[in-house]
mmCIF file of C-alpha atoms in Angstrom:
data_model
loop_
_atom_site.group_PDB
_atom_site.id
_atom_site.type_symbol
_atom_site.label_atom_id
_atom_site.label_comp_id
_atom_site.label_asym_id
_atom_site.label_seq_id
_atom_site.Cartn_x
_atom_site.Cartn_y
_atom_site.Cartn_z
ATOM 1 C CA MET X 17 65.063 31.429 -7.098
ATOM 2 C CA LYS X 18 61.888 29.855 -8.481
ATOM 3 C CA LYS X 19 59.284 32.031 -9.928
ATOM 4 C CA ILE X 20 55.610 30.790 -9.245
ATOM 5 C CA ALA X 21 52.182 31.090 -10.307
ATOM 6 C CA ILE X 22 49.318 30.271 -7.805
ATOM 7 C CA LEU X 23 45.806 29.892 -9.336
ATOM 8 C CA GLY X 24 43.343 29.510 -6.277
ATOM 9 C CA ILE X 25 45.683 31.460 -3.784
ATOM 10 C CA THR X 26 42.948 32.033 -1.459
ATOM 11 C CA GLY X 27 41.848 28.495 -1.116
ATOM 12 C CA SER X 28 43.187 25.696 1.150
ATOM 13 C CA ILE X 29 45.825 24.311 -1.082
ATOM 14 C CA GLY X 30 46.757 27.878 -2.135
ATOM 15 C CA SER X 31 46.907 29.065 1.630
ATOM 16 C CA SER X 32 49.443 25.995 2.237
ATOM 17 C CA ALA X 33 51.738 27.161 -0.728
ATOM 18 C CA VAL X 34 51.761 30.673 0.677
ATOM 19 C CA ARG X 35 52.887 29.008 4.143
ATOM 20 C CA VAL X 36 55.588 27.278 1.947
ATOM 21 C CA VAL X 37 56.561 30.437 0.243
ATOM 22 C CA ASN X 38 56.641 32.457 3.510
ATOM 23 C CA ALA X 39 58.854 29.864 5.148
ATOM 24 C CA HIS X 40 61.530 30.047 2.207
ATOM 25 C CA PRO X 41 61.405 33.537 0.793
ATOM 26 C CA GLU X 42 65.131 32.897 -0.630
ATOM 27 C CA LEU X 43 63.630 30.278 -2.747
ATOM 28 C CA PHE X 44 60.360 30.946 -4.158
ATOM 29 C CA GLN X 45 58.738 34.073 -5.614
ATOM 30 C CA ILE X 46 55.045 34.213 -6.619
ATOM 31 C CA VAL X 47 54.615 36.189 -9.795
ATOM 32 C CA LEU X 48 51.030 35.591 -10.461
ATOM 33 C CA ALA X 49 48.179 34.930 -8.385
ATOM 34 C CA SER X 50 44.709 34.570 -8.865
ATOM 35 C CA SER X 51 41.279 34.297 -6.833
ATOM 36 C CA GLN X 52 37.580 33.809 -7.777
ATOM 37 C CA ASN X 53 35.816 36.049 -5.390
ATOM 38 C CA ASN X 54 38.235 36.664 -2.152
ATOM 39 C CA TYR X 55 39.490 40.110 -3.216
ATOM 40 C CA ARG X 56 40.594 41.270 0.149
ATOM 41 C CA GLN X 57 42.640 38.220 1.121
ATOM 42 C CA LEU X 58 44.066 38.565 -2.521
ATOM 43 C CA LEU X 59 44.716 42.001 -1.974
ATOM 44 C CA ASN X 60 46.516 41.353 1.155
ATOM 45 C CA LEU X 61 48.586 38.421 -0.121
ATOM 46 C CA ALA X 62 49.726 40.754 -3.044
ATOM 47 C CA ARG X 63 50.575 43.471 -0.600
ATOM 48 C CA SER X 64 52.671 41.102 1.953
ATOM 49 C CA LEU X 65 54.352 38.908 -0.592
ATOM 50 C CA LYS X 66 54.678 41.758 -3.232
ATOM 51 C CA ILE X 67 53.000 39.806 -5.950
ATOM 52 C CA PRO X 68 53.284 41.752 -9.224
ATOM 53 C CA ASN X 69 50.178 40.234 -10.992
ATOM 54 C CA ILE X 70 46.906 39.442 -9.525
ATOM 55 C CA VAL X 71 43.759 38.191 -11.075
ATOM 56 C CA LEU X 72 39.968 38.132 -9.935
ATOM 57 C CA THR X 73 38.431 35.868 -12.232
ATOM 58 C CA ASN X 74 34.983 37.111 -11.108
ATOM 59 C CA ALA X 75 35.060 40.238 -13.196
ATOM 60 C CA ALA X 76 31.852 41.421 -11.457
ATOM 61 C CA LEU X 77 34.076 42.405 -8.809
ATOM 62 C CA LYS X 78 35.759 45.062 -10.628
ATOM 63 C CA ASN X 79 33.947 48.074 -9.068
ATOM 64 C CA SER X 80 34.673 46.725 -5.314
ATOM 65 C CA ILE X 81 38.296 47.264 -5.494
ATOM 66 C CA THR X 82 39.631 50.585 -4.248
ATOM 67 C CA ASP X 83 42.885 49.762 -2.837
ATOM 68 C CA VAL X 84 45.601 47.793 -5.163
ATOM 69 C CA PRO X 85 48.975 47.751 -3.542
ATOM 70 C CA SER X 86 51.512 49.828 -5.197
ATOM 71 C CA GLY X 87 53.846 47.413 -7.790
ATOM 72 C CA THR X 88 50.976 45.024 -8.061
ATOM 73 C CA ARG X 89 48.711 45.080 -11.409
ATOM 74 C CA LEU X 90 45.190 43.774 -10.721
ATOM 75 C CA PHE X 91 43.307 42.247 -13.639
ATOM 76 C CA PHE X 92 40.005 40.561 -13.995
ATOM 77 C CA GLY X 93 38.675 37.614 -15.712
ATOM 78 C CA GLU X 94 39.333 33.968 -16.625
ATOM 79 C CA GLU X 95 40.376 35.057 -20.157
ATOM 80 C CA THR X 96 42.851 37.386 -18.911
ATOM 81 C CA LEU X 97 44.329 34.754 -16.401
ATOM 82 C CA LEU X 98 44.908 32.285 -19.574
ATOM 83 C CA ARG X 99 46.783 35.145 -21.309
ATOM 84 C CA LEU X 100 48.791 36.060 -18.363
ATOM 85 C CA LEU X 101 49.279 32.423 -17.759
ATOM 86 C CA VAL X 102 51.233 32.259 -20.707
ATOM 87 C CA GLU X 103 52.634 35.821 -20.985
ATOM 88 C CA THR X 104 54.056 35.578 -17.510
ATOM 89 C CA PRO X 105 57.626 33.988 -16.991
ATOM 90 C CA CYS X 106 57.398 31.424 -14.359
ATOM 91 C CA ASP X 107 59.001 28.172 -13.300
ATOM 92 C CA LEU X 108 55.846 26.571 -12.147
ATOM 93 C CA VAL X 109 52.110 26.848 -12.036
ATOM 94 C CA LEU X 110 50.285 25.512 -9.020
ATOM 95 C CA ASN X 111 46.548 24.997 -10.003
ATOM 96 C CA ALA X 112 44.616 24.733 -7.269
ATOM 97 C CA ILE X 113 41.336 26.235 -8.916
ATOM 98 C CA SER X 114 38.738 23.966 -7.579
ATOM 99 C CA GLY X 115 36.247 22.004 -9.906
ATOM 100 C CA SER X 116 35.900 22.004 -13.652
ATOM 101 C CA ALA X 117 36.710 25.524 -14.008
ATOM 102 C CA GLY X 118 40.482 24.661 -13.627
ATOM 103 C CA LEU X 119 40.609 22.077 -16.375
ATOM 104 C CA ASP X 120 41.493 25.124 -18.919
ATOM 105 C CA PHE X 121 44.365 26.172 -16.905
ATOM 106 C CA THR X 122 45.841 22.861 -16.663
ATOM 107 C CA VAL X 123 45.471 22.402 -20.355
ATOM 108 C CA THR X 124 46.825 25.984 -21.004
ATOM 109 C CA ALA X 125 49.990 25.300 -18.609
ATOM 110 C CA LEU X 126 50.756 21.974 -20.172
ATOM 111 C CA GLU X 127 50.514 23.095 -24.048
ATOM 112 C CA ASN X 128 52.803 25.777 -23.097
ATOM 113 C CA ASP X 129 55.496 23.696 -21.355
ATOM 114 C CA LEU X 130 54.952 24.942 -18.316
ATOM 115 C CA ASP X 131 55.686 22.672 -15.026
ATOM 116 C CA LEU X 132 52.398 21.898 -13.388
ATOM 117 C CA ALA X 133 51.662 21.483 -9.713
ATOM 118 C CA LEU X 134 48.357 20.177 -9.987
ATOM 119 C CA ALA X 135 45.915 20.029 -7.079
ATOM 120 C CA ASN X 136 42.858 20.195 -9.462
ATOM 121 C CA LYS X 137 41.476 16.367 -9.643
ATOM 122 C CA GLU X 138 38.721 17.299 -11.916
ATOM 123 C CA SER X 139 41.154 18.167 -14.689
ATOM 124 C CA LEU X 140 42.333 14.283 -14.387
ATOM 125 C CA VAL X 141 38.607 12.759 -14.066
ATOM 126 C CA LEU X 142 37.292 15.093 -16.836
ATOM 127 C CA ALA X 143 39.819 15.001 -19.375
ATOM 128 C CA GLY X 144 42.688 12.659 -18.369
ATOM 129 C CA HIS X 145 42.647 11.267 -21.836
ATOM 130 C CA ILE X 146 43.347 14.698 -23.317
ATOM 131 C CA ILE X 147 46.137 15.748 -20.610
ATOM 132 C CA ARG X 148 47.820 12.298 -21.385
ATOM 133 C CA LYS X 149 48.059 13.317 -25.152
ATOM 134 C CA ILE X 150 49.229 16.755 -24.313
ATOM 135 C CA LEU X 151 51.903 15.428 -22.310
ATOM 136 C CA THR X 152 53.291 13.205 -24.857
ATOM 137 C CA ARG X 153 54.213 16.488 -27.003
ATOM 138 C CA SER X 154 54.732 18.768 -24.239
ATOM 139 C CA HIS X 155 58.080 19.395 -22.172
ATOM 140 C CA SER X 156 56.075 19.981 -18.812
ATOM 141 C CA ARG X 157 56.048 17.880 -15.689
ATOM 142 C CA LEU X 158 52.936 17.147 -14.392
ATOM 143 C CA ILE X 159 53.121 16.754 -10.438
ATOM 144 C CA PRO X 160 50.270 15.787 -8.437
ATOM 145 C CA VAL X 161 50.030 17.637 -5.367
ATOM 146 C CA ASP X 162 46.680 16.837 -4.045
ATOM 147 C CA SER X 163 46.039 14.168 -1.330
ATOM 148 C CA GLU X 164 44.238 11.493 -3.770
ATOM 149 C CA HIS X 165 46.197 11.708 -6.908
ATOM 150 C CA SER X 166 49.469 12.547 -4.921
ATOM 151 C CA ALA X 167 49.060 9.069 -3.225
ATOM 152 C CA ILE X 168 48.300 7.246 -6.200
ATOM 153 C CA PHE X 169 51.374 9.004 -7.650
ATOM 154 C CA GLN X 170 53.619 7.859 -4.754
ATOM 155 C CA ALA X 171 52.518 4.496 -4.726
ATOM 156 C CA LEU X 172 53.225 4.056 -8.374
#
């Protein structure tokens, strides 16, 4: 069974990944998931998929949470998510965080030899030259999954 971290699980790409996990529960387990603001959906996903670790990167929402599912640990903040990304054993990280906010997570995954399914094209636009250098010394695989860069990858 592949253990997956889904960063940005409440967005469109994260939701697509959840559909795949739901269709193949014998193949995949989500062990870490994050959302910026959508705490209700994050908690519902944690409850239904039994996700052990969830992170709301918007720490200002800390006082809004009242019902964390049993068996799930809730954390707050981007720094905590970066730490958990390194500490949580997983086979694949899906970075579906939008915009420049996703760059640190891309770099952290690759620097820690984690295979990365990258939906965050901004990471490549902002720091493609840095990511290429990291990949030369990393044991990570970079798998483009968003439409534009996946199409280019497939064409090559």
